[in-house]
PDB file of N, CA and C in Angstrom:
ATOM      1  N   UNK A   1    -111.590  28.180  67.094  1.00 56.00           N
ATOM      2  CA  UNK A   1    -112.215  29.764  66.910  1.00 56.00           C
ATOM      3  C   UNK A   1    -113.110  30.393  67.067  1.00 56.00           C
ATOM      4  N   UNK A   2    -114.218  31.410  67.943  1.00 59.00           N
ATOM      5  CA  UNK A   2    -114.799  32.097  67.303  1.00 59.00           C
ATOM      6  C   UNK A   2    -115.518  32.677  66.190  1.00 59.00           C
ATOM      7  N   UNK A   3    -116.449  33.206  65.949  1.00 62.00           N
ATOM      8  CA  UNK A   3    -116.581  33.597  64.890  1.00 62.00           C
ATOM      9  C   UNK A   3    -115.936  35.080  65.500  1.00 62.00           C
ATOM     10  N   UNK A   4    -115.932  35.849  64.624  1.00 55.00           N
ATOM     11  CA  UNK A   4    -115.386  37.540  64.819  1.00 55.00           C
ATOM     12  C   UNK A   4    -116.560  37.999  65.148  1.00 55.00           C
ATOM     13  N   UNK A   5    -116.933  39.333  65.421  1.00 54.00           N
ATOM     14  CA  UNK A   5    -118.492  40.295  65.870  1.00 54.00           C
ATOM     15  C   UNK A   5    -117.879  41.301  65.558  1.00 54.00           C
ATOM     16  N   UNK A   6    -118.645  42.384  65.792  1.00 55.00           N
ATOM     17  CA  UNK A   6    -118.675  44.168  65.058  1.00 55.00           C
ATOM     18  C   UNK A   6    -119.161  44.217  65.800  1.00 55.00           C
ATOM     19  N   UNK A   7    -119.402  45.789  67.290  1.00 52.00           N
ATOM     20  CA  UNK A   7    -120.101  46.281  67.362  1.00 52.00           C
ATOM     21  C   UNK A   7    -119.768  47.664  67.294  1.00 52.00           C
ATOM     22  N   UNK A   8    -120.598  48.816  67.879  1.00 51.00           N
ATOM     23  CA  UNK A   8    -120.048  49.946  68.188  1.00 51.00           C
ATOM     24  C   UNK A   8    -120.236  50.248  69.878  1.00 51.00           C
ATOM     25  N   UNK A   9    -120.050  50.944  70.342  1.00 48.00           N
ATOM     26  CA  UNK A   9    -120.247  51.873  72.145  1.00 48.00           C
ATOM     27  C   UNK A   9    -121.386  51.544  72.367  1.00 48.00           C
ATOM     28  N   UNK A  10    -122.707  52.011  71.192  1.00 50.00           N
ATOM     29  CA  UNK A  10    -123.789  51.169  71.605  1.00 50.00           C
ATOM     30  C   UNK A  10    -124.312  50.410  71.891  1.00 50.00           C
ATOM     31  N   UNK A  11    -123.932  49.156  71.420  1.00 51.00           N
ATOM     32  CA  UNK A  11    -124.212  47.734  71.975  1.00 51.00           C
ATOM     33  C   UNK A  11    -123.103  47.484  72.920  1.00 51.00           C
ATOM     34  N   UNK A  12    -121.761  47.984  73.053  1.00 47.00           N
ATOM     35  CA  UNK A  12    -121.036  46.948  74.128  1.00 47.00           C
ATOM     36  C   UNK A  12    -121.674  46.968  75.209  1.00 47.00           C
ATOM     37  N   UNK A  13    -122.570  47.677  76.060  1.00 47.00           N
ATOM     38  CA  UNK A  13    -122.562  47.701  77.278  1.00 47.00           C
ATOM     39  C   UNK A  13    -123.718  46.513  77.358  1.00 47.00           C
ATOM     40  N   UNK A  14    -124.535  46.044  76.132  1.00 47.00           N
ATOM     41  CA  UNK A  14    -125.971  45.056  76.606  1.00 47.00           C
ATOM     42  C   UNK A  14    -125.163  43.616  76.175  1.00 47.00           C
ATOM     43  N   UNK A  15    -123.957  43.617  75.505  1.00 48.00           N
ATOM     44  CA  UNK A  15    -123.052  42.660  75.515  1.00 48.00           C
ATOM     45  C   UNK A  15    -122.722  41.700  76.376  1.00 48.00           C
ATOM     46  N   UNK A  16    -122.724  40.192  76.675  1.00 45.00           N
ATOM     47  CA  UNK A  16    -122.963  39.879  78.448  1.00 45.00           C
ATOM     48  C   UNK A  16    -120.903  40.113  77.793  1.00 45.00           C
ATOM     49  N   UNK A  17    -120.075  40.013  77.387  1.00 51.00           N
ATOM     50  CA  UNK A  17    -119.047  39.844  77.858  1.00 51.00           C
ATOM     51  C   UNK A  17    -117.942  40.768  77.649  1.00 51.00           C
ATOM     52  N   UNK A  18    -118.740  41.748  77.311  1.00 52.00           N
ATOM     53  CA  UNK A  18    -118.055  42.962  77.099  1.00 52.00           C
ATOM     54  C   UNK A  18    -118.423  44.256  78.074  1.00 52.00           C
ATOM     55  N   UNK A  19    -116.960  44.596  78.496  1.00 55.00           N
ATOM     56  CA  UNK A  19    -116.826  45.685  79.326  1.00 55.00           C
ATOM     57  C   UNK A  19    -117.717  47.034  79.087  1.00 55.00           C
ATOM     58  N   UNK A  20    -117.512  47.746  80.092  1.00 61.00           N
ATOM     59  CA  UNK A  20    -118.864  48.931  80.253  1.00 61.00           C
ATOM     60  C   UNK A  20    -117.850  49.565  79.523  1.00 61.00           C
ATOM     61  N   UNK A  21    -118.287  51.544  78.798  1.00 67.00           N
ATOM     62  CA  UNK A  21    -117.248  52.185  78.040  1.00 67.00           C
ATOM     63  C   UNK A  21    -116.294  52.418  78.620  1.00 67.00           C
ATOM     64  N   UNK A  22    -115.811  52.565  80.240  1.00 74.00           N
ATOM     65  CA  UNK A  22    -114.755  53.052  80.547  1.00 74.00           C
ATOM     66  C   UNK A  22    -113.907  51.716  80.520  1.00 74.00           C
ATOM     67  N   UNK A  23    -114.141  50.674  80.931  1.00 82.00           N
ATOM     68  CA  UNK A  23    -113.542  49.489  80.361  1.00 82.00           C
ATOM     69  C   UNK A  23    -113.124  49.124  79.224  1.00 82.00           C
ATOM     70  N   UNK A  24    -113.781  49.701  78.110  1.00 88.00           N
ATOM     71  CA  UNK A  24    -113.766  49.523  77.020  1.00 88.00           C
ATOM     72  C   UNK A  24    -112.689  50.120  76.550  1.00 88.00           C
ATOM     73  N   UNK A  25    -112.861  51.566  76.639  1.00 90.00           N
ATOM     74  CA  UNK A  25    -111.843  52.224  76.222  1.00 90.00           C
ATOM     75  C   UNK A  25    -110.215  52.407  76.607  1.00 90.00           C
ATOM     76  N   UNK A  26    -109.756  51.602  78.349  1.00 91.00           N
ATOM     77  CA  UNK A  26    -109.024  51.057  78.322  1.00 91.00           C
ATOM     78  C   UNK A  26    -108.494  49.644  77.295  1.00 91.00           C
ATOM     79  N   UNK A  27    -109.539  49.084  76.961  1.00 92.00           N
ATOM     80  CA  UNK A  27    -109.214  48.028  76.556  1.00 92.00           C
ATOM     81  C   UNK A  27    -109.140  48.771  74.762  1.00 92.00           C
ATOM     82  N   UNK A  28    -109.176  49.221  74.230  1.00 92.00           N
ATOM     83  CA  UNK A  28    -108.957  49.921  73.074  1.00 92.00           C
ATOM     84  C   UNK A  28    -107.872  50.337  72.867  1.00 92.00           C
ATOM     85  N   UNK A  29    -107.878  51.909  73.755  1.00 93.00           N
ATOM     86  CA  UNK A  29    -106.568  51.755  73.537  1.00 93.00           C
ATOM     87  C   UNK A  29    -104.978  51.104  74.037  1.00 93.00           C
ATOM     88  N   UNK A  30    -105.214  49.499  75.015  1.00 94.00           N
ATOM     89  CA  UNK A  30    -104.149  49.485  75.366  1.00 94.00           C
ATOM     90  C   UNK A  30    -104.201  48.321  73.005  1.00 94.00           C
ATOM     91  N   UNK A  31    -105.031  47.780  72.935  1.00 94.00           N
ATOM     92  CA  UNK A  31    -104.927  47.593  71.421  1.00 94.00           C
ATOM     93  C   UNK A  31    -103.963  47.950  70.224  1.00 94.00           C
ATOM     94  N   UNK A  32    -104.897  49.605  71.136  1.00 94.00           N
ATOM     95  CA  UNK A  32    -104.074  49.961  69.957  1.00 94.00           C
ATOM     96  C   UNK A  32    -102.225  50.466  70.004  1.00 94.00           C
ATOM     97  N   UNK A  33    -102.209  50.332  71.739  1.00 95.00           N
ATOM     98  CA  UNK A  33    -100.698  50.741  71.453  1.00 95.00           C
ATOM     99  C   UNK A  33     -99.891  49.146  71.241  1.00 95.00           C
ATOM    100  N   UNK A  34    -100.248  48.451  71.402  1.00 95.00           N
ATOM    101  CA  UNK A  34     -99.985  47.131  71.213  1.00 95.00           C
ATOM    102  C   UNK A  34     -99.556  46.999  69.622  1.00 95.00           C
ATOM    103  N   UNK A  35    -100.435  47.259  68.815  1.00 94.00           N
ATOM    104  CA  UNK A  35    -100.238  47.823  67.214  1.00 94.00           C
ATOM    105  C   UNK A  35     -98.939  48.957  66.995  1.00 94.00           C
ATOM    106  N   UNK A  36     -98.653  48.903  68.529  1.00 95.00           N
ATOM    107  CA  UNK A  36     -97.747  50.904  67.532  1.00 95.00           C
ATOM    108  C   UNK A  36     -98.487  51.704  66.646  1.00 95.00           C
ATOM    109  N   UNK A  37     -99.459  52.093  67.305  1.00 92.00           N
ATOM    110  CA  UNK A  37    -100.869  53.114  66.485  1.00 92.00           C
ATOM    111  C   UNK A  37    -100.877  54.322  67.729  1.00 92.00           C
ATOM    112  N   UNK A  38    -100.410  55.431  67.315  1.00 91.00           N
ATOM    113  CA  UNK A  38    -100.927  56.630  68.066  1.00 91.00           C
ATOM    114  C   UNK A  38    -101.965  56.503  68.587  1.00 91.00           C
ATOM    115  N   UNK A  39    -102.423  57.133  70.160  1.00 92.00           N
ATOM    116  CA  UNK A  39    -103.736  57.004  70.927  1.00 92.00           C
ATOM    117  C   UNK A  39    -103.361  58.621  71.836  1.00 92.00           C
ATOM    118  N   UNK A  40    -102.475  59.571  71.413  1.00 93.00           N
ATOM    119  CA  UNK A  40    -102.343  60.385  72.444  1.00 93.00           C
ATOM    120  C   UNK A  40    -103.223  61.476  71.744  1.00 93.00           C
ATOM    121  N   UNK A  41    -103.946  61.981  71.025  1.00 90.00           N
ATOM    122  CA  UNK A  41    -105.200  62.495  69.722  1.00 90.00           C
ATOM    123  C   UNK A  41    -105.909  62.104  70.348  1.00 90.00           C
ATOM    124  N   UNK A  42    -106.381  61.097  71.009  1.00 89.00           N
ATOM    125  CA  UNK A  42    -107.761  60.637  71.109  1.00 89.00           C
ATOM    126  C   UNK A  42    -108.389  60.856  72.471  1.00 89.00           C
ATOM    127  N   UNK A  43    -109.215  60.809  72.082  1.00 87.00           N
ATOM    128  CA  UNK A  43    -110.142  61.030  74.151  1.00 87.00           C
ATOM    129  C   UNK A  43    -111.775  59.732  74.027  1.00 87.00           C
ATOM    130  N   UNK A  44    -111.714  59.518  75.667  1.00 86.00           N
ATOM    131  CA  UNK A  44    -112.787  58.772  75.231  1.00 86.00           C
ATOM    132  C   UNK A  44    -114.412  59.003  74.814  1.00 86.00           C
ATOM    133  N   UNK A  45    -114.703  60.663  74.363  1.00 85.00           N
ATOM    134  CA  UNK A  45    -115.840  60.689  73.563  1.00 85.00           C
ATOM    135  C   UNK A  45    -115.968  60.205  72.093  1.00 85.00           C
ATOM    136  N   UNK A  46    -114.548  59.581  71.836  1.00 84.00           N
ATOM    137  CA  UNK A  46    -115.041  58.955  70.439  1.00 84.00           C
ATOM    138  C   UNK A  46    -114.843  57.581  70.104  1.00 84.00           C
ATOM    139  N   UNK A  47    -115.348  57.233  71.658  1.00 84.00           N
ATOM    140  CA  UNK A  47    -115.149  55.600  71.534  1.00 84.00           C
ATOM    141  C   UNK A  47    -116.208  55.191  70.527  1.00 84.00           C
ATOM    142  N   UNK A  48    -117.113  55.846  70.681  1.00 83.00           N
ATOM    143  CA  UNK A  48    -118.754  56.015  69.756  1.00 83.00           C
ATOM    144  C   UNK A  48    -117.760  55.689  68.144  1.00 83.00           C
ATOM    145  N   UNK A  49    -117.625  56.416  67.687  1.00 85.00           N
ATOM    146  CA  UNK A  49    -117.005  56.581  66.030  1.00 85.00           C
ATOM    147  C   UNK A  49    -116.763  55.704  65.968  1.00 85.00           C
ATOM    148  N   UNK A  50    -115.951  54.497  66.892  1.00 88.00           N
ATOM    149  CA  UNK A  50    -115.051  53.308  65.960  1.00 88.00           C
ATOM    150  C   UNK A  50    -116.343  51.471  66.244  1.00 88.00           C
ATOM    151  N   UNK A  51    -115.870  51.220  65.659  1.00 89.00           N
ATOM    152  CA  UNK A  51    -116.531  50.398  64.757  1.00 89.00           C
ATOM    153  C   UNK A  51    -115.371  49.257  65.803  1.00 89.00           C
ATOM    154  N   UNK A  52    -115.837  47.774  66.240  1.00 89.00           N
ATOM    155  CA  UNK A  52    -114.785  47.534  67.117  1.00 89.00           C
ATOM    156  C   UNK A  52    -115.451  45.614  66.774  1.00 89.00           C
ATOM    157  N   UNK A  53    -114.271  45.096  66.615  1.00 90.00           N
ATOM    158  CA  UNK A  53    -114.331  43.582  66.213  1.00 90.00           C
ATOM    159  C   UNK A  53    -114.413  42.696  67.528  1.00 90.00           C
ATOM    160  N   UNK A  54    -114.909  41.641  68.064  1.00 89.00           N
ATOM    161  CA  UNK A  54    -114.699  40.848  69.656  1.00 89.00           C
ATOM    162  C   UNK A  54    -114.098  39.736  68.235  1.00 89.00           C
ATOM    163  N   UNK A  55    -113.564  38.338  69.493  1.00 89.00           N
ATOM    164  CA  UNK A  55    -113.112  37.064  69.122  1.00 89.00           C
ATOM    165  C   UNK A  55    -113.321  36.794  70.452  1.00 89.00           C
ATOM    166  N   UNK A  56    -114.299  35.569  70.698  1.00 88.00           N
ATOM    167  CA  UNK A  56    -114.357  34.679  71.757  1.00 88.00           C
ATOM    168  C   UNK A  56    -113.920  35.588  73.000  1.00 88.00           C
ATOM    169  N   UNK A  57    -114.708  37.206  72.927  1.00 84.00           N
ATOM    170  CA  UNK A  57    -114.909  38.154  74.088  1.00 84.00           C
ATOM    171  C   UNK A  57    -113.478  38.786  74.106  1.00 84.00           C
ATOM    172  N   UNK A  58    -112.617  38.817  73.231  1.00 89.00           N
ATOM    173  CA  UNK A  58    -111.707  39.476  73.119  1.00 89.00           C
ATOM    174  C   UNK A  58    -111.463  40.802  72.080  1.00 89.00           C
ATOM    175  N   UNK A  59    -110.796  42.098  72.168  1.00 91.00           N
ATOM    176  CA  UNK A  59    -110.826  42.394  71.541  1.00 91.00           C
ATOM    177  C   UNK A  59    -110.143  42.411  70.130  1.00 91.00           C
ATOM    178  N   UNK A  60    -109.771  42.503  69.270  1.00 92.00           N
ATOM    179  CA  UNK A  60    -108.983  42.062  68.216  1.00 92.00           C
ATOM    180  C   UNK A  60    -109.312  43.127  66.968  1.00 92.00           C
ATOM    181  N   UNK A  61    -109.854  44.121  66.909  1.00 92.00           N
ATOM    182  CA  UNK A  61    -109.577  45.093  65.622  1.00 92.00           C
ATOM    183  C   UNK A  61    -111.048  45.926  66.433  1.00 92.00           C
ATOM    184  N   UNK A  62    -110.359  46.764  65.860  1.00 92.00           N
ATOM    185  CA  UNK A  62    -110.945  48.533  65.669  1.00 92.00           C
ATOM    186  C   UNK A  62    -110.706  49.829  64.770  1.00 92.00           C
ATOM    187  N   UNK A  63    -111.829  50.519  64.308  1.00 91.00           N
ATOM    188  CA  UNK A  63    -111.131  51.008  62.968  1.00 91.00           C
ATOM    189  C   UNK A  63    -112.369  52.236  63.086  1.00 91.00           C
ATOM    190  N   UNK A  64    -112.149  53.132  62.744  1.00 90.00           N
ATOM    191  CA  UNK A  64    -112.541  54.633  62.730  1.00 90.00           C
ATOM    192  C   UNK A  64    -112.770  55.941  61.329  1.00 90.00           C
ATOM    193  N   UNK A  65    -113.597  56.440  61.233  1.00 88.00           N
ATOM    194  CA  UNK A  65    -113.211  57.695  60.332  1.00 88.00           C
ATOM    195  C   UNK A  65    -112.907  59.070  61.105  1.00 88.00           C
ATOM    196  N   UNK A  66    -111.841  59.935  61.012  1.00 86.00           N
ATOM    197  CA  UNK A  66    -111.939  61.255  61.166  1.00 86.00           C
ATOM    198  C   UNK A  66    -111.938  61.992  59.820  1.00 86.00           C
ATOM    199  N   UNK A  67    -113.495  62.905  59.837  1.00 87.00           N
ATOM    200  CA  UNK A  67    -113.670  63.828  59.037  1.00 87.00           C
ATOM    201  C   UNK A  67    -113.156  65.000  58.622  1.00 87.00           C
ATOM    202  N   UNK A  68    -112.556  65.262  58.059  1.00 90.00           N
ATOM    203  CA  UNK A  68    -112.054  66.811  58.033  1.00 90.00           C
ATOM    204  C   UNK A  68    -112.553  67.627  56.251  1.00 90.00           C
ATOM    205  N   UNK A  69    -113.928  67.991  56.308  1.00 90.00           N
ATOM    206  CA  UNK A  69    -114.334  68.678  54.850  1.00 90.00           C
ATOM    207  C   UNK A  69    -115.147  67.240  54.065  1.00 90.00           C
ATOM    208  N   UNK A  70    -113.817  66.981  53.126  1.00 92.00           N
ATOM    209  CA  UNK A  70    -113.944  65.977  52.195  1.00 92.00           C
ATOM    210  C   UNK A  70    -112.865  65.215  52.306  1.00 92.00           C
ATOM    211  N   UNK A  71    -111.927  64.806  53.252  1.00 93.00           N
ATOM    212  CA  UNK A  71    -111.341  63.767  52.991  1.00 93.00           C
ATOM    213  C   UNK A  71    -112.025  63.275  55.070  1.00 93.00           C
ATOM    214  N   UNK A  72    -110.562  62.493  55.116  1.00 89.00           N
ATOM    215  CA  UNK A  72    -111.425  61.587  56.301  1.00 89.00           C
ATOM    216  C   UNK A  72    -109.584  60.851  56.496  1.00 89.00           C
ATOM    217  N   UNK A  73    -109.599  60.672  57.936  1.00 87.00           N
ATOM    218  CA  UNK A  73    -108.270  60.109  58.205  1.00 87.00           C
ATOM    219  C   UNK A  73    -108.794  58.734  58.655  1.00 87.00           C
ATOM    220  N   UNK A  74    -108.524  57.646  58.409  1.00 89.00           N
ATOM    221  CA  UNK A  74    -109.035  56.290  58.635  1.00 89.00           C
ATOM    222  C   UNK A  74    -108.145  55.707  60.219  1.00 89.00           C
ATOM    223  N   UNK A  75    -108.592  55.475  61.149  1.00 87.00           N
ATOM    224  CA  UNK A  75    -108.016  54.951  62.054  1.00 87.00           C
ATOM    225  C   UNK A  75    -108.456  53.437  62.337  1.00 87.00           C
ATOM    226  N   UNK A  76    -107.788  52.842  62.573  1.00 82.00           N
ATOM    227  CA  UNK A  76    -107.507  51.647  62.840  1.00 82.00           C
ATOM    228  C   UNK A  76    -106.509  50.612  63.670  1.00 82.00           C
TER     229      UNK A  76
END
């Protein structure tokens, strides 16, 4: 197995095995749905707030913080 990598949306378009932002958004939504995580309240514009993990060219993990004043919700 390859080493995991971490990237944000700013890094993804330059990565040779990563789709463009629209494809990356769909890939992220599919990953979250497979994990039975909510996606209805997310919008593609929020993609830049996610840290993404890839292994062997596949998206295998993600995480983000939604900040609300002094509190935050972890999205993963």
